[in-house]
C-alpha positions as a Python dict, from the first residue, in 0.01 Angstrom:
ca = {
    (1, 'M'): (0, 0, 0),
    (2, 'K'): (74, 371, 39),
    (3, 'L'): (-213, 614, 33),
    (4, 'R'): (-46, 819, -240),
    (5, 'M'): (-105, 525, -473),
    (6, 'I'): (-480, 582, -454),
    (7, 'P'): (-590, 853, -701),
    (8, 'K'): (-818, 1131, -583),
    (9, 'L'): (-1189, 1065, -626),
    (10, 'A'): (-1192, 1281, -936),
    (11, 'G'): (-931, 1046, -1077),
    (12, 'A'): (-1112, 740, -950),
    (13, 'L'): (-1410, 835, -1160),
    (14, 'G'): (-1199, 1011, -1418),
    (15, 'L'): (-1338, 842, -1727),
    (16, 'V'): (-1657, 1047, -1689),
    (17, 'A'): (-1520, 1343, -1878),
    (18, 'A'): (-1369, 1123, -2147),
    (19, 'V'): (-1691, 932, -2205),
    (20, 'A'): (-1896, 1253, -2225),
    (21, 'A'): (-1775, 1319, -2579),
    (22, 'C'): (-1798, 961, -2701),
    (23, 'S'): (-2133, 946, -2878),
    (24, 'N'): (-2324, 1132, -3146),
    (25, 'D'): (-2651, 962, -3052),
    (26, 'P'): (-2916, 1240, -3018),
    (27, 'Y'): (-3067, 1047, -2725),
    (28, 'Y'): (-2730, 1002, -2559),
    (29, 'N'): (-2692, 1085, -2192),
    (30, 'N'): (-2352, 1065, -2026),
    (31, 'P'): (-2365, 718, -1868),
    (32, 'F'): (-2185, 838, -1555),
    (33, 'A'): (-2327, 1188, -1528),
    (34, 'A'): (-2558, 1101, -1240),
    (35, 'G'): (-2277, 963, -1027),
    (36, 'Y'): (-2046, 1249, -1121),
    (37, 'D'): (-2308, 1515, -1047),
    (38, 'V'): (-2390, 1366, -708),
    (39, 'I'): (-2025, 1357, -608),
    (40, 'F'): (-1936, 1705, -730),
    (41, 'G'): (-2283, 1862, -731),
    (42, 'G'): (-2442, 2140, -534),
    (43, 'A'): (-2670, 2170, -234),
    (44, 'G'): (-2964, 1941, -179),
    (45, 'E'): (-2799, 1629, -314),
    (46, 'P'): (-2733, 1318, -104),
    (47, 'T'): (-2411, 1267, 88),
    (48, 'P'): (-2173, 1087, -150),
    (49, 'V'): (-1924, 812, -97),
    (50, 'T'): (-1616, 1008, 0),
    (51, 'Q'): (-1257, 982, -116),
    (52, 'E'): (-1165, 876, 238),
    (53, 'Q'): (-1413, 587, 226),
    (54, 'I'): (-1269, 469, -103),
    (55, 'V'): (-914, 487, 32),
    (56, 'Q'): (-1015, 306, 351),
    (57, 'T'): (-1191, 29, 160),
    (58, 'L'): (-910, -25, -90),
    (59, 'T'): (-649, -35, 184),
    (60, 'S'): (-846, -267, 413),
    (61, 'T'): (-906, -546, 161),
    (62, 'D'): (-741, -699, -144),
    (63, 'L'): (-1075, -821, -279),
    (64, 'P'): (-1229, -678, -597),
    (65, 'T'): (-1427, -364, -518),
    (66, 'V'): (-1689, -162, -708),
    (67, 'F'): (-1856, 176, -666),
    (68, 'L'): (-2233, 175, -726),
    (69, 'N'): (-2457, 476, -779),
    (70, 'I'): (-2840, 455, -792),
    (71, 'P'): (-2974, 802, -884),
    (72, 'E'): (-3337, 691, -849),
    (73, 'R'): (-3271, 613, -482),
    (74, 'Q'): (-3019, 895, -429),
    (75, 'S'): (-2791, 622, -305),
    (76, 'Q'): (-2422, 539, -341),
    (77, 'T'): (-2227, 250, -196),
    (78, 'L'): (-1904, 55, -216),
    (79, 'L'): (-1936, -322, -256),
    (80, 'V'): (-1671, -590, -210),
    (81, 'R'): (-1676, -929, -379),
    (82, 'I'): (-1784, -1192, -127),
    (83, 'E'): (-1849, -1495, -348),
    (84, 'Q'): (-1770, -1655, -683),
    (85, 'N'): (-1989, -1936, -815),
    (86, 'N'): (-1986, -2080, -1167),
    (87, 'G'): (-1889, -1752, -1331),
    (88, 'Y'): (-2113, -1534, -1116),
    (89, 'D'): (-1959, -1277, -881),
    (90, 'T'): (-2151, -1147, -581),
    (91, 'Y'): (-2057, -807, -441),
    (92, 'A'): (-2205, -687, -112),
    (93, 'N'): (-2185, -416, 151),
    (94, 'S'): (-2227, -424, 528),
    (95, 'G'): (-2598, -343, 489),
    (96, 'R'): (-2650, -680, 316),
    (97, 'Q'): (-2723, -520, -16),
    (98, 'A'): (-2578, -726, -298),
    (99, 'V'): (-2522, -712, -672),
    (100, 'I'): (-2462, -1026, -877),
    (101, 'M'): (-2255, -984, -1192),
    (102, 'R'): (-2139, -1209, -1472),
    (103, 'N'): (-1837, -1071, -1656),
    (104, 'G'): (-1934, -723, -1537),
    (105, 'V'): (-2297, -739, -1651),
    (106, 'I'): (-2537, -698, -1357),
    (107, 'V'): (-2769, -1000, -1361),
    (108, 'G'): (-2934, -964, -1019),
    (109, 'T'): (-2970, -749, -708),
    (110, 'R'): (-3072, -825, -351),
    (111, 'G'): (-3165, -601, -60),
    (112, 'F'): (-3243, -283, -257),
    (113, 'G'): (-3618, -333, -295),
    (114, 'G'): (-3772, -379, -638),
    (115, 'D'): (-3486, -617, -704),
    (116, 'L'): (-3383, -770, -1033),
    (117, 'M'): (-3415, -1141, -957),
    (118, 'S'): (-3241, -1289, -1262),
    (119, 'T'): (-3136, -1212, -1617),
    (120, 'D'): (-3068, -1394, -1942),
    (121, 'A'): (-2810, -1170, -2104),
    (122, 'G'): (-2565, -1407, -2270),
    (123, 'G'): (-2605, -1278, -2625),
    (124, 'V'): (-2580, -912, -2531),
    (125, 'R'): (-2290, -984, -2295),
    (126, 'D'): (-2092, -1161, -2566),
    (127, 'L'): (-2141, -874, -2811),
    (128, 'V'): (-2047, -614, -2548),
    (129, 'R'): (-1736, -798, -2430),
    (130, 'G'): (-1626, -851, -2787),
    (131, 'S'): (-1700, -487, -2878),
    (132, 'R'): (-1900, -618, -3173),
    (133, 'T'): (-2205, -489, -3357),
    (134, 'G'): (-2510, -712, -3350),
    (135, 'Q'): (-2852, -789, -3206),
    (136, 'A'): (-2950, -1020, -2922),
    (137, 'T'): (-3232, -1103, -2682),
    (138, 'Y'): (-3213, -974, -2325),
    (139, 'I'): (-3450, -1100, -2053),
    (140, 'Q'): (-3506, -952, -1706),
    (141, 'R'): (-3715, -1102, -1424),
    (142, 'F'): (-3855, -909, -1129),
    (143, 'L'): (-4048, -1017, -818),
    (144, 'T'): (-4355, -797, -777),
    (145, 'A'): (-4515, -691, -449),
    (146, 'E'): (-4770, -969, -506),
    (147, 'D'): (-4489, -1232, -513),
    (148, 'V'): (-4538, -1280, -885),
    (149, 'T'): (-4239, -1304, -1118),
    (150, 'R'): (-4264, -1049, -1399),
    (151, 'T'): (-4059, -1132, -1707),
    (152, 'V'): (-3967, -868, -1964),
    (153, 'T'): (-3805, -968, -2293),
    (154, 'Y'): (-3606, -711, -2487),
    (155, 'R'): (-3444, -701, -2828),
    (156, 'C'): (-3114, -514, -2810),
    (157, 'G'): (-2888, -364, -3071),
    (158, 'V'): (-2523, -345, -2964),
    (159, 'E'): (-2265, -115, -3118),
    (160, 'P'): (-1910, -20, -3015),
    (161, 'D'): (-1817, 347, -2994),
    (162, 'K'): (-1499, 547, -2937),
    (163, 'P'): (-1204, 451, -2713),
    (164, 'V'): (-1176, 607, -2368),
    (165, 'D'): (-901, 638, -2109),
    (166, 'V'): (-991, 480, -1776),
    (167, 'S'): (-859, 589, -1435),
    (168, 'M'): (-1079, 465, -1151),
    (169, 'G'): (-931, 375, -815),
    (170, 'L'): (-671, 110, -892),
    (171, 'V'): (-809, 38, -1240),
    (172, 'Q'): (-629, 219, -1520),
    (173, 'G'): (-587, 171, -1892),
    (174, 'T'): (-749, 220, -2230),
    (175, 'A'): (-1094, 85, -2308),
    (176, 'R'): (-1384, 127, -2546),
    (177, 'E'): (-1741, 238, -2489),
    (178, 'V'): (-2008, -3, -2610),
    (179, 'I'): (-2375, 93, -2636),
    (180, 'A'): (-2673, -144, -2607),
    (181, 'A'): (-3013, 1, -2704),
    (182, 'C'): (-3304, -221, -2601),
    (183, 'E'): (-3678, -220, -2674),
    (184, 'S'): (-3971, -434, -2561),
    (185, 'A'): (-4346, -443, -2609),
    (186, 'D'): (-4379, -510, -2234),
    (187, 'G'): (-4118, -285, -2072),
    (188, 'T'): (-3952, 54, -2069),
    (189, 'P'): (-3697, 101, -2350),
    (190, 'F'): (-3346, 179, -2232),
    (191, 'V'): (-2989, 238, -2344),
    (192, 'N'): (-2707, 71, -2150),
    (193, 'Y'): (-2346, 188, -2169),
    (194, 'F'): (-2040, -23, -2102),
    (195, 'V'): (-1669, 58, -2088),
    (196, 'V'): (-1480, -253, -2203),
    (197, 'D'): (-1105, -314, -2210),
    (198, 'G'): (-908, -514, -2466),
    (199, 'N'): (-956, -837, -2269),
    (200, 'G'): (-1333, -804, -2273),
    (201, 'D'): (-1354, -696, -1908),
    (202, 'I'): (-1632, -447, -1831),
    (203, 'L'): (-1467, -176, -1620),
    (204, 'A'): (-1766, 54, -1584),
    (205, 'S'): (-2127, 72, -1696),
    (206, 'R'): (-2466, 230, -1671),
    (207, 'Q'): (-2729, -43, -1675),
    (208, 'W'): (-3109, -39, -1656),
    (209, 'L'): (-3228, -258, -1369),
    (210, 'G'): (-3602, -206, -1397),
    (211, 'E'): (-3861, 56, -1316),
    (212, 'E'): (-3798, 41, -940),
    (213, 'L'): (-3419, 84, -947),
    (214, 'G'): (-3385, 265, -1279),
    (215, 'Y'): (-3036, 318, -1416),
    (216, 'V'): (-2746, 206, -1198),
    (217, 'S'): (-2386, 316, -1259),
    (218, 'M'): (-2104, 77, -1172),
    (219, 'H'): (-1730, 152, -1160),
    (220, 'R'): (-1463, -107, -1081),
    (221, 'L'): (-1214, 33, -828),
    (222, 'R'): (-1013, -289, -798),
    (223, 'R'): (-1036, -595, -1022),
}
């Protein structure tokens, strides 16, 4: 693989600008603004994942790779898929931090602190991947500092939005933004954003992973 085949970082995260104009929701926030601002922002912000790190990672492995940004932690990382098991994909970095995904929906985290232990997201995932309007239940489970599992049940409304052009690392094409707005009597309401291609693959997202981690942005750099 020649280095010229790897787009610049601006190109790798290039759907940010396209997505910015994709919703008329008055509560809409650009789902990738946090990651974009950290990378191209001013003084006082954390050191980002660099273009060189992306190039090095994509040229050193043929495994699927994702970029992860956690604004609440002022943290960015690249994760490589290390395991597949019954439809679940585990991505990890050298610091033993891991994200578990099912069809691009983050269903668990490990090693970040305040981790999402498990998720029941089948109904929402099916609507998102099909770019269909509908409602579904979404359940998140967290392990508290007292070793008690806290379960939060949400009701989510899913709605597709406008098409977007995607150019992220080695992932390019046309996709559609899908919005999932979720509410619960027991948890913080949130709005998740997904960028879904015609095959139902989630190429990028901003997902709420609980009060400890907050919103986490994910971009696929290699499928």
